[in-house]
Short mmCIF file of C-alpha atoms and ligand atoms in Angstrom, two decimals:
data_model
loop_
_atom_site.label_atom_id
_atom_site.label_comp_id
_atom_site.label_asym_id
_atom_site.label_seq_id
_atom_site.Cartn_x
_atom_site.Cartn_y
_atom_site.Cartn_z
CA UNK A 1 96.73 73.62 84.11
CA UNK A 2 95.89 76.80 86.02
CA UNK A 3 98.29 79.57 85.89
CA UNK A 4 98.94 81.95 88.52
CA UNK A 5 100.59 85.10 88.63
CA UNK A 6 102.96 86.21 91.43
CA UNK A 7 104.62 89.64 91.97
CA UNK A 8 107.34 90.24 94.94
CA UNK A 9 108.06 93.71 96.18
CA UNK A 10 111.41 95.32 96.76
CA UNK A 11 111.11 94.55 100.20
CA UNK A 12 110.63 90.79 99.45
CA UNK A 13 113.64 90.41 97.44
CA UNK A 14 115.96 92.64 99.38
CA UNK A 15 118.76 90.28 100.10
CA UNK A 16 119.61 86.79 99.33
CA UNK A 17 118.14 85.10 102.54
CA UNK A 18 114.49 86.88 100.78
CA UNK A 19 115.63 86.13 97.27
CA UNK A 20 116.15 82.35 98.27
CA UNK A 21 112.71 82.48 100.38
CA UNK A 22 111.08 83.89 97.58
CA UNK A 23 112.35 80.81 95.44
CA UNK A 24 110.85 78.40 97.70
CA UNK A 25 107.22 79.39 98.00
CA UNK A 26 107.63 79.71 94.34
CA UNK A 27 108.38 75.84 94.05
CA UNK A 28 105.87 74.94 97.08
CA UNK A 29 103.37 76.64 94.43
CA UNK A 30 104.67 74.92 91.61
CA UNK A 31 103.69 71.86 93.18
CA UNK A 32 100.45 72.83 94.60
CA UNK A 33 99.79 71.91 90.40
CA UNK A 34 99.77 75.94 89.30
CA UNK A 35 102.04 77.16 86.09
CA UNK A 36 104.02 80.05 87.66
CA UNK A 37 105.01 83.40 86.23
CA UNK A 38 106.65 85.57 88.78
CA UNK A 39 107.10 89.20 88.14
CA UNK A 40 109.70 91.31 90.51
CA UNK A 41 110.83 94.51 91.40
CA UNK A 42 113.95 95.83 91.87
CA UNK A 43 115.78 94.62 95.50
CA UNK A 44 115.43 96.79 98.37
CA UNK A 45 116.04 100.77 97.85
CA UNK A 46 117.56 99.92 94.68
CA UNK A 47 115.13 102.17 92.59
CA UNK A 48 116.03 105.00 94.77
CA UNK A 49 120.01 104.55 95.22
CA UNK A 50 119.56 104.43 90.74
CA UNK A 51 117.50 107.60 90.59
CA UNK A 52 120.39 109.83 93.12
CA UNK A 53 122.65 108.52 91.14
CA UNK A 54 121.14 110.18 88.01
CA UNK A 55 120.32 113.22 90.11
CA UNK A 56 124.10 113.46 91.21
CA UNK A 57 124.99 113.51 87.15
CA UNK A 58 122.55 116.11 86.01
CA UNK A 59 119.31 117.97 87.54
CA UNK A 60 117.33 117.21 84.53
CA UNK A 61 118.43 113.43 83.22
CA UNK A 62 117.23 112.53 80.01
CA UNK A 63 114.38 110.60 80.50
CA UNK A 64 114.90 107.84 78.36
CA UNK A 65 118.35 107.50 79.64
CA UNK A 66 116.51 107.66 82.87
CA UNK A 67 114.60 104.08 82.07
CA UNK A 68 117.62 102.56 80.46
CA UNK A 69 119.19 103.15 83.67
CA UNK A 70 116.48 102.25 86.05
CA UNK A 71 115.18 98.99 83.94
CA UNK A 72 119.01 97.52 84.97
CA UNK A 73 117.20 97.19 88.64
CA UNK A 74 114.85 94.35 87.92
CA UNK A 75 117.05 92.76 85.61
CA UNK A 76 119.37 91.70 88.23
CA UNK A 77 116.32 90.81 90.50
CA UNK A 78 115.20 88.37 87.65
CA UNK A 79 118.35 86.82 87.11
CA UNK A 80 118.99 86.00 90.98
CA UNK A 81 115.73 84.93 91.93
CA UNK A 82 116.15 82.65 88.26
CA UNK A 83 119.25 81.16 89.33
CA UNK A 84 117.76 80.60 93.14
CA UNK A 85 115.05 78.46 91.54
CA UNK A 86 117.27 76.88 89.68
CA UNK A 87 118.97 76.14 92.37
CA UNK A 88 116.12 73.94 94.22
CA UNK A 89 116.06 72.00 90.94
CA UNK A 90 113.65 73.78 89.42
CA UNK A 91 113.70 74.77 85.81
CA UNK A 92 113.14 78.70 85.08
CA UNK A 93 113.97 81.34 82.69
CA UNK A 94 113.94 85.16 83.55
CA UNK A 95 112.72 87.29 80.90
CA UNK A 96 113.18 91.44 80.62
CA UNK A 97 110.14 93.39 80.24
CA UNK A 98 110.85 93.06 76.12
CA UNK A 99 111.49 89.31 76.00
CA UNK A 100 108.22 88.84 77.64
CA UNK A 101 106.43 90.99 75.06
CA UNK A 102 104.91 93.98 77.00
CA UNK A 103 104.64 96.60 74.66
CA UNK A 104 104.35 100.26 76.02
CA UNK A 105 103.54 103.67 74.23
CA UNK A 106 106.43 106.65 74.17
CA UNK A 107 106.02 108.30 77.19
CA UNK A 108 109.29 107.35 79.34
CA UNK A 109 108.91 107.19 82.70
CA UNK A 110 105.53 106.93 83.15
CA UNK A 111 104.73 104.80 79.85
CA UNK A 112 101.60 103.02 79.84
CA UNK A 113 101.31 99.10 78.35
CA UNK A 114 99.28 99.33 75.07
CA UNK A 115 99.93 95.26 74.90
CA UNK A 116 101.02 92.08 76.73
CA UNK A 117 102.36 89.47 73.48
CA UNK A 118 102.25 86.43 75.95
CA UNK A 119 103.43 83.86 73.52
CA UNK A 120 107.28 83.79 74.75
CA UNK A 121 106.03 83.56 78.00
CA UNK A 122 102.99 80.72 77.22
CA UNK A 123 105.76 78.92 75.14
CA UNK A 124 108.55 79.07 78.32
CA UNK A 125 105.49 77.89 80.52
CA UNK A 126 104.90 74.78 78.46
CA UNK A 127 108.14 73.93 78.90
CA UNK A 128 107.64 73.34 82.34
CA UNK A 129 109.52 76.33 83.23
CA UNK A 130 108.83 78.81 86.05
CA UNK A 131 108.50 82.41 83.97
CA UNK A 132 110.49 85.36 85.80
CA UNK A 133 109.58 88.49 84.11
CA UNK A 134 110.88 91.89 85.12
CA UNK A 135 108.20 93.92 86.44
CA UNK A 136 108.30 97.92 85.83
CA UNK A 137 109.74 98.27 82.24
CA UNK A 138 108.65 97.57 78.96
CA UNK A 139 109.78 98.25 75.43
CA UNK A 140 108.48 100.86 72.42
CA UNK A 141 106.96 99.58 68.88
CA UNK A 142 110.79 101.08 68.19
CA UNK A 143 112.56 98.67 70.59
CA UNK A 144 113.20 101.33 73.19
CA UNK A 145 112.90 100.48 76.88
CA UNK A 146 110.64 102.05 78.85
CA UNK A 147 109.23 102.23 82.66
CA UNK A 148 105.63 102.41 84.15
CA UNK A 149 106.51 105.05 86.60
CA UNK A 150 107.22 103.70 90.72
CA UNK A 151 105.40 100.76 91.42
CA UNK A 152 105.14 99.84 88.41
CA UNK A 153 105.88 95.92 88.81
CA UNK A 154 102.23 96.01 90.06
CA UNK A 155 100.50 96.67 86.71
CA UNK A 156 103.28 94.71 84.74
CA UNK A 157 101.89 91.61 87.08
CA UNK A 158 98.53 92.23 86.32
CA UNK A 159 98.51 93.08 82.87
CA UNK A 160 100.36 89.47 82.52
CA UNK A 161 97.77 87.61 84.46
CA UNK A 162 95.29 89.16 82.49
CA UNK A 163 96.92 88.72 78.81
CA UNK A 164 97.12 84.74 80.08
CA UNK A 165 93.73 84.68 81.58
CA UNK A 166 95.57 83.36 85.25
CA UNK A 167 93.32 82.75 87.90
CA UNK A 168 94.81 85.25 89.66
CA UNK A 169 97.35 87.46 90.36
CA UNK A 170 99.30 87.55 93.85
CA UNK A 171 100.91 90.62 95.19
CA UNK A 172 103.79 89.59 97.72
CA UNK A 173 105.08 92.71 100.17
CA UNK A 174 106.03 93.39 103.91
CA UNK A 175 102.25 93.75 104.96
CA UNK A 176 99.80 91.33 105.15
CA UNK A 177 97.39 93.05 102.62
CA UNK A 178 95.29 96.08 102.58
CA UNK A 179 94.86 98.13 105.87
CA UNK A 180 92.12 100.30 106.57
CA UNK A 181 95.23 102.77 106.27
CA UNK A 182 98.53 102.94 106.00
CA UNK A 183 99.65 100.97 109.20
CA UNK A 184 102.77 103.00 109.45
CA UNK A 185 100.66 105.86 110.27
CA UNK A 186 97.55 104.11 112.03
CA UNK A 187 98.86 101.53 114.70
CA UNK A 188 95.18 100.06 114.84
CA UNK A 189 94.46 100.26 110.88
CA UNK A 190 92.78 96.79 110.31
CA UNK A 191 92.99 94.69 107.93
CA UNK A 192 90.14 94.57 105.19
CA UNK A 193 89.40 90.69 103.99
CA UNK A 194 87.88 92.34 100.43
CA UNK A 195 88.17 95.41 98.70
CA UNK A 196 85.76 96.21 95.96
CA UNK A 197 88.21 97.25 92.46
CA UNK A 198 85.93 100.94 92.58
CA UNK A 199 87.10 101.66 96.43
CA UNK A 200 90.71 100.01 95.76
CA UNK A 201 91.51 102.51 92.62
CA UNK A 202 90.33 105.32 94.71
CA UNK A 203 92.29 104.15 97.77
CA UNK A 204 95.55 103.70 95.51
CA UNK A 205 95.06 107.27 93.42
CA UNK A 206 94.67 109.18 96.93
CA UNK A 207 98.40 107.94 97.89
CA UNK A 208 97.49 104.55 99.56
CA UNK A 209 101.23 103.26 98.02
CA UNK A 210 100.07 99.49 98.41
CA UNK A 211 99.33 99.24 94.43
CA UNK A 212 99.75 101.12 91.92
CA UNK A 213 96.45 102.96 90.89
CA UNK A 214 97.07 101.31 87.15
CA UNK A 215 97.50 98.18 88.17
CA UNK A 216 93.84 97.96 89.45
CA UNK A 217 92.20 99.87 86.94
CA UNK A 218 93.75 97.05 84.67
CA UNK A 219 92.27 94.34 86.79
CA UNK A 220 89.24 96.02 87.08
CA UNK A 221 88.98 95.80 82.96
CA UNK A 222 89.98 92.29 83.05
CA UNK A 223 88.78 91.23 85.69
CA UNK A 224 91.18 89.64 87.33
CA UNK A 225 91.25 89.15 91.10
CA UNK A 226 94.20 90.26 93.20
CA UNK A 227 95.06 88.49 96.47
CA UNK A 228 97.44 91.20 98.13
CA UNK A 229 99.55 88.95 100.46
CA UNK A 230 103.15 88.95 102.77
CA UNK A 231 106.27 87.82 101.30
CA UNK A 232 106.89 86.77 105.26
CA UNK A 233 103.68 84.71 106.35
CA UNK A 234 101.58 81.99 104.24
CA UNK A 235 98.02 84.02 106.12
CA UNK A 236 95.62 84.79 103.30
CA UNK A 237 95.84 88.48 102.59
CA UNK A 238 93.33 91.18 100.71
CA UNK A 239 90.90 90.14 98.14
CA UNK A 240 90.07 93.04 95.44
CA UNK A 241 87.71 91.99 93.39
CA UNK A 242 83.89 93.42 92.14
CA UNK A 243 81.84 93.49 95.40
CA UNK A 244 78.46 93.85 95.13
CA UNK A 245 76.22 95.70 96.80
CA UNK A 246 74.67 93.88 99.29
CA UNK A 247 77.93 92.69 100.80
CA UNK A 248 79.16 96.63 101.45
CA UNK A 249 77.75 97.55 105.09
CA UNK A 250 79.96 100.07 105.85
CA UNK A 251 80.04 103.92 104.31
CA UNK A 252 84.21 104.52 104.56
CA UNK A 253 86.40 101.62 104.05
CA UNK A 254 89.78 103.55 104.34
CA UNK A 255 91.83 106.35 104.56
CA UNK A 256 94.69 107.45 102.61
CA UNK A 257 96.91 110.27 102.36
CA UNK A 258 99.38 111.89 99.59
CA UNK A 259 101.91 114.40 100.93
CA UNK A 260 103.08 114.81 97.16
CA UNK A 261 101.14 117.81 96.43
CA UNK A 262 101.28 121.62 95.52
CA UNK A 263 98.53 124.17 96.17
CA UNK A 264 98.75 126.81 93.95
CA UNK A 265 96.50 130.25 93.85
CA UNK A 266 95.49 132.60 91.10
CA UNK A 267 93.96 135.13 93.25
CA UNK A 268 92.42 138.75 91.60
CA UNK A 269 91.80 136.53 88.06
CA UNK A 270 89.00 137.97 85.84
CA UNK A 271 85.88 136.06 86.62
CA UNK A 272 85.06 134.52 83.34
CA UNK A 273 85.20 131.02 82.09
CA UNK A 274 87.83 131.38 79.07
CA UNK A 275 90.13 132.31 81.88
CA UNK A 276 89.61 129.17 83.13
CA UNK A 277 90.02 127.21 79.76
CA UNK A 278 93.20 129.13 78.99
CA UNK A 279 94.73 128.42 82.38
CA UNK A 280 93.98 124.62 82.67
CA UNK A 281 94.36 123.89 78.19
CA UNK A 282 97.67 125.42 78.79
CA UNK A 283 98.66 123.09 81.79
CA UNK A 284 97.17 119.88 79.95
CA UNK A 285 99.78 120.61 77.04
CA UNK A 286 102.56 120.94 79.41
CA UNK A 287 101.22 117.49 80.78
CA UNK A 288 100.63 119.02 84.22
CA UNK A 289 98.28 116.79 85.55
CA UNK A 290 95.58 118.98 87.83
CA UNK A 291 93.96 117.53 90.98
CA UNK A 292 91.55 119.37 93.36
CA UNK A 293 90.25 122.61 92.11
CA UNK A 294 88.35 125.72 93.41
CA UNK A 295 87.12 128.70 92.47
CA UNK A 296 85.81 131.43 94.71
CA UNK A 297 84.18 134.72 93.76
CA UNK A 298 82.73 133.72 90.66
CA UNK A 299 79.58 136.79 91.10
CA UNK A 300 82.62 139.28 91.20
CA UNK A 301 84.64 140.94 88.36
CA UNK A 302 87.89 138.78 89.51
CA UNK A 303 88.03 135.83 91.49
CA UNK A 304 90.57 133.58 93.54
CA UNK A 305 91.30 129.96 91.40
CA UNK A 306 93.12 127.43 93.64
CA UNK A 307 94.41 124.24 92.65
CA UNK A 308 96.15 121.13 93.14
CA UNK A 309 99.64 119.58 91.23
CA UNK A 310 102.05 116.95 92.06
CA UNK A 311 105.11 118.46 93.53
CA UNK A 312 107.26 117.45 90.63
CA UNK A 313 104.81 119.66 87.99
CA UNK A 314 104.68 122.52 90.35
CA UNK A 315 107.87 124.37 88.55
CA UNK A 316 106.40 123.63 84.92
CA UNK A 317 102.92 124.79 86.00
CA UNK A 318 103.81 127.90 87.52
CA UNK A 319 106.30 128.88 84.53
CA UNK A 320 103.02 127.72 82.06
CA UNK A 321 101.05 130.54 84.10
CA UNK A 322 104.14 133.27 83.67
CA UNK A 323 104.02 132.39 79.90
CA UNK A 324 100.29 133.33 79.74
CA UNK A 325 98.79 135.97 78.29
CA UNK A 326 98.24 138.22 81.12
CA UNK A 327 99.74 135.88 83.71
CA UNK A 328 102.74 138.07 84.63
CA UNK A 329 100.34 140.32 86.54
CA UNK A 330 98.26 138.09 88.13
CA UNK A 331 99.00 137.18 91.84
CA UNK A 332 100.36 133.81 91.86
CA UNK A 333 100.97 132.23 95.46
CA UNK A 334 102.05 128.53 95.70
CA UNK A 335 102.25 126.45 98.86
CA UNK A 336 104.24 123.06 99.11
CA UNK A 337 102.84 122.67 102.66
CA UNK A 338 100.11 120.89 102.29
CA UNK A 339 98.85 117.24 102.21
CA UNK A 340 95.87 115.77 100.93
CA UNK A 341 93.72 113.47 103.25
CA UNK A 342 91.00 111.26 101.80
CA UNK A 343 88.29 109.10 103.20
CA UNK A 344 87.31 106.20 100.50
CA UNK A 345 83.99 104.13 100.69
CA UNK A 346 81.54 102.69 97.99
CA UNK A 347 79.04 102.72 100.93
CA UNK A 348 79.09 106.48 100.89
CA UNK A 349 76.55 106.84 98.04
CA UNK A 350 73.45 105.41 99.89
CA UNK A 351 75.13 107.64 103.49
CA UNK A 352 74.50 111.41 103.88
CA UNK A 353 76.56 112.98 106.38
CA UNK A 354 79.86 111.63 105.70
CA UNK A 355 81.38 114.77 104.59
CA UNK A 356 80.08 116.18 107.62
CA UNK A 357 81.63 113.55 109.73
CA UNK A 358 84.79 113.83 108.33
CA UNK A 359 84.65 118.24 108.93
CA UNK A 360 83.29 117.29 112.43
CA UNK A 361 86.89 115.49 113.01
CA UNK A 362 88.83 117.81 111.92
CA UNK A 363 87.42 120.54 112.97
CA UNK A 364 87.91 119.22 116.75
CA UNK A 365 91.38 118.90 116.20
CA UNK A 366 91.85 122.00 114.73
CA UNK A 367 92.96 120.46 111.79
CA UNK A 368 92.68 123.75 108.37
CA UNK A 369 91.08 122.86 105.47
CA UNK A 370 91.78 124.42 102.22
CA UNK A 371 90.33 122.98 99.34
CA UNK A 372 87.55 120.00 99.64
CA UNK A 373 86.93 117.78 97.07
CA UNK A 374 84.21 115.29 96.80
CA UNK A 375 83.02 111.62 94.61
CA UNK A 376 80.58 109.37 94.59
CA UNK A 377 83.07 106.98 96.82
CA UNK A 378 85.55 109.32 98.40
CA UNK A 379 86.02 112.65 99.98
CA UNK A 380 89.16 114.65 100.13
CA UNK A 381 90.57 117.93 102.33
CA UNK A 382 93.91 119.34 101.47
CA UNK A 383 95.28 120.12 104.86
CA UNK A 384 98.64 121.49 106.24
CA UNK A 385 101.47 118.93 105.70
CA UNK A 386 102.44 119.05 109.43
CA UNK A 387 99.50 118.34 110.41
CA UNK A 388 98.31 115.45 107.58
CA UNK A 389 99.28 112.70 110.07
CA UNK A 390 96.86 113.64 113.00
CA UNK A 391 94.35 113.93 110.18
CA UNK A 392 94.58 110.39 108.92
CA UNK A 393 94.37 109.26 112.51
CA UNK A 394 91.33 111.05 113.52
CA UNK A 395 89.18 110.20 110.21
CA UNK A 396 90.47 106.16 111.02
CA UNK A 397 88.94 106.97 114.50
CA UNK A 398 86.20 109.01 113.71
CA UNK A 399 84.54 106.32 111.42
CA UNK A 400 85.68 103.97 113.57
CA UNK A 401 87.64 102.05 110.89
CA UNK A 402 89.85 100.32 113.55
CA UNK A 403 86.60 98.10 114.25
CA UNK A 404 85.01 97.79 111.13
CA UNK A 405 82.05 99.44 111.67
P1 ADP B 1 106.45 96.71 97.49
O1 ADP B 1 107.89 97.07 97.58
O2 ADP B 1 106.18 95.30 97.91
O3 ADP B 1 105.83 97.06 96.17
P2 ADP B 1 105.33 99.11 98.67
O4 ADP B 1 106.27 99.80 99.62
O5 ADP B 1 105.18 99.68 97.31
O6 ADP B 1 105.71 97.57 98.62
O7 ADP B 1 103.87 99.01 99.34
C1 ADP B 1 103.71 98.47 100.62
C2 ADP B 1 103.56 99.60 101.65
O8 ADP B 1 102.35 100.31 101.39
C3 ADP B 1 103.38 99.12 103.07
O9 ADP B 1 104.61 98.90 103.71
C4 ADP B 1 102.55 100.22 103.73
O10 ADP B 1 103.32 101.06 104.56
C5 ADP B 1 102.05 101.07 102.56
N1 ADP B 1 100.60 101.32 102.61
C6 ADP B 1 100.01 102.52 102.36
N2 ADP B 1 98.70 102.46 102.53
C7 ADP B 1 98.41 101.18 102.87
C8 ADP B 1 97.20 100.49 103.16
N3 ADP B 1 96.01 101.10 103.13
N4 ADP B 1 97.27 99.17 103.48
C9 ADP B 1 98.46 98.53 103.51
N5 ADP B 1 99.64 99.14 103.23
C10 ADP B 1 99.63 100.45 102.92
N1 LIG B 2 111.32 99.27 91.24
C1 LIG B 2 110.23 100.16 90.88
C2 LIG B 2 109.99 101.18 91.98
O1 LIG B 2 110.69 101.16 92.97
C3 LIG B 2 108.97 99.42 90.52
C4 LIG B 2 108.27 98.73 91.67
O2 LIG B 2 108.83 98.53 92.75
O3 LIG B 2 107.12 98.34 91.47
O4 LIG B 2 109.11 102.01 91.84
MG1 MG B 3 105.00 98.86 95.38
#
C-alpha cells in the first residue's frame, strides 16, 4: 500500500475547530487507500509564547533546557490531533520525535537528523494505524532531546517520507503553496504550479519562510517530491520536484527577502589575505555562520572588509573580532538596518542581464545597495531595512513575476 506523508503547520492546528479539520482530511486520505503518517507542529504561536517564556527566566537559557522546553509544543499537538482521529473511529498512535526513531547529532537547537529508524513507525503502520509523529525534535545517540531549529517540522516530514520511501510528502499551511513571493508582501505574487528542488533551496535559504531550507535539501537527496498545499482548501498546491531544463522558460522564478541580518565593516584592515583567514577561521569556530562578503581596496596597504551575519551571531562575531590579534584597533562599524533582497531563477544561467535588471529597479526607486552577491540561480542586494519591502515589490514587478513571464 502506498504511504504518504503529511505535515500541518502551526497555523493548521491552531485551535480545535483546525485540529478536528485536520483529523478529517486525514481519514478522507486514509480511505483514498494511502498508509498515513502525519507529522505536526506546535499549535498556533505556541513556539513563540515557549521561547518569551524562557527569555523572561534568563537572557541566555541553556540550550538544551531550551529544547526540552520547546519539544513539550508538538507533543501536545500529537496527542490532540491523536485523540481527534480517534475520535472519527479511526485507529492512531502519536509518537515523540524519539519514539519514532529520528536520531539527531549534539547541536541543540539547531541539531541536524543523522538518521530516521522507521521501524516503530512501519510496525504502528501495519497495524492499520494512522502514525502522528512530532515534527521539530529529535533525540541524541545519548537519549537527549533535541530541536531542528524553527520550522523544523518541515525536514522532520521529509526525512520520514524519505526513510519510508512515501510517494510523497504533503506540506499543509495557510497558503495555497509557493508564491512567486511572499504574498504578505506582494498582493499579486502568483502562484508557481512547480518549483525545481535547486530554485526551491535557494528560495527557502534567502528567507522565503514557506520551508525550511533543510527540509528540501533532504528531498532533493532523496528525492522525494513535495506537494506544498492549504490546510483550508482541497486545490492542488506547489510541486517541488527536479525540473528539467527544457520545461524552465523563465530567468527569475521568485523573490525573497530576509530582514534577519547584520552588516558588519572592518574598514582600514591590512590588505593581505591571512587577515582574511584569521578573521573568518576565527568566526567559523565561534559557529558564526558568514553570508555575503566584500572586500574593497585590495591594491592598497589596508582595505574595507564588509560582511553579512544573522542578527542573533552579530554580538559573538563582533566580540570574536575584539578578541583578535590586532582587532581592538581596527575600525569596526556594524549596522542592523539592513535587509537582504534576492531574486531566485534556474533560468538565469542561460540569461545575461539579470543582474542588471534587478540594479535597473532599484536604482529607479532609489532603493541603496550595499553589498551584492551573486550564483548561478540567484542574485542578492543587501539594502536598507526600511526600505526592503519596496524592494521585493519592484524586483516582483520588474521581472514581471505577477504574470509569469
Ligand atoms: P507553517 O506554520 O504552516 O509551517 P509558515 O508560517 O512557516 O507556515 O510558512 C507559511 C508562510 O510563509 C506563509 O503564510 C507566507 O506568508 C510565507 N511565505 C514566505 N515566502 C513565501 C512564498 N514565496 N510563497 C508562499 N508563502 C511564503
Ligand atoms: N514549532 C516549530 C516552530 O515554530 C517548528 C515548526 O513549526 O516547524 O518553529
Ligand atoms: Mg513553517
Amino acid at each position: 500500500m502506498a504511504i504518504i506523508v503529511q505535515k500541518y503547520g502551526g497555523s493548521s492546528v491552531a485551535d480545535t475547530d483546525k485540529v478536528m479539520a485536520v483529523a478529517r482530511r486525514v481519514v478522507d486520505t486514509v480511505m483514498e487507500g494511502y498508509q498515513v503518517v502525519v507529522v505536526v507542529s506546535a499549535q498556533g504561536d505556541t513556539t513563540d509564547s515557549l521561547i518569551q517564556q524562557a527569555r523572561a527566566i534568563s537572557e541566555r537559557p541553556p540550550k538544551r533546557e531550551m529544547d526540552m522546553l520547546l519539544a513539550t509544543g508538538e507533543q501536545v499537538s500529537i496527542a490532540l490531533l491523536a485523540m481527534a482521529i480517534d475520535s472519527l473511529g479511526q485507529p492512531v498512535i502519536s509518537l515523540t520525535g524519539a519514539q519514532g526513531g529520528i536520531m539527531t547529532d549534539t547541536q541543540h537547537m539547531k541539531a541536524r537528523i543523522r538518521e530516521v529508524d522507521g521501524a516503530r513507525i512501519s510496525a504502528e503502520l501495519r497495524k492499520g494505524q494512522v502514525v502522528i509523529v512530532a515534527g521539530f525534535q529529535g533525540m541524541t545517540s545519548t537519549h537527549d532531546i533535541t530541536t531542528l531549529g524553527r520550522g523544523g517540522s518541515d525536514t522532520t516530514a521529509v526525512a520520514v517520507a524519505a526513510a519510508l520511501r512515501a510517494d510523497m510528502c504533503e506540506i499543509f499551511t495557510d497558503v495555497d503553496g509557493v508564491y512567486s513571493a511572499d504574498p504578505r508582501l506582494v498582493f499579486d505574487a502568483r502562484r508557481l504550479n512547480q518549483v525545481d528542488y535547486g530554485e526551491m533551496l535557494e528560495l527557502a535559504s534567502l528567507g522565503a519562510m514557506i520551508l525550511q531550507p533543510r527540509a528540501v535539501e533532504v528531498a532533493a537527496v532523496y528525492g522525494v517530491p513535495i506537494h506544498v498545499r492549504s490546510s483550508f482548501s482541497r486545490k492542488p498546491g506547489t510541486m517541488i520536484r527536479e525540473v528539467n531544463a527544457v520545461e524552465r522558460e523563465i530567468s527569475v522564478t521568485g523573490v525573497a527577502s530576509d530582514a534577519n541580518c547584520a552588516k558588519i565593516t572592518l574598514a582600514g584592515i591590512p590588505s593581505n589575505v591571512n587577515v582574511l583567514h584569521n578573521v573568518f577561521s576565527a568566526l567559523a569556530s565561534e559557529g558564526v555562520n558568514v553570508d555575503m562578503i566584500v572586500q574593497a581596496g585590495t591594491a592598497s596597504p589596508t582595505a574595507d572588509l564588509t560582511f553579512t551575519v544573522t542578527r542573533e551571531d552579530r554580538q559573538t562575531a563582533l566580540d570574536t573580532i575584539a578578541g583578535l590579534e590586532g582587532g581592538q584597533d581596527w575600525d569596526v562599524i556594524c549596522d542592523d538596518d539592513v535587509a537582504k533582497v534576492s531574486i531566485v531563477g534556474a533560468g538565469m544561467m542561460t540569461n545575461p542581464g539579470v543582474a542588471a535588471k534587478m540594479f535597473e529597479a532599484l536604482s529607479a526607486e532609489e532603493i541603496p545597495v550595499f553589498v551584492v552577491s551573486t550564483s548561478e540561480i540567484k542574485v542578492s542586494c543587501l539594502v536598507p531595512r526600511s526600505r526592503h519591502q519596496d524592494a521585493v515589490r519592484v524586483c516582483h514587478k520588474k521581472f514581471e513575476l505577477h504574470a509569469g513571464k
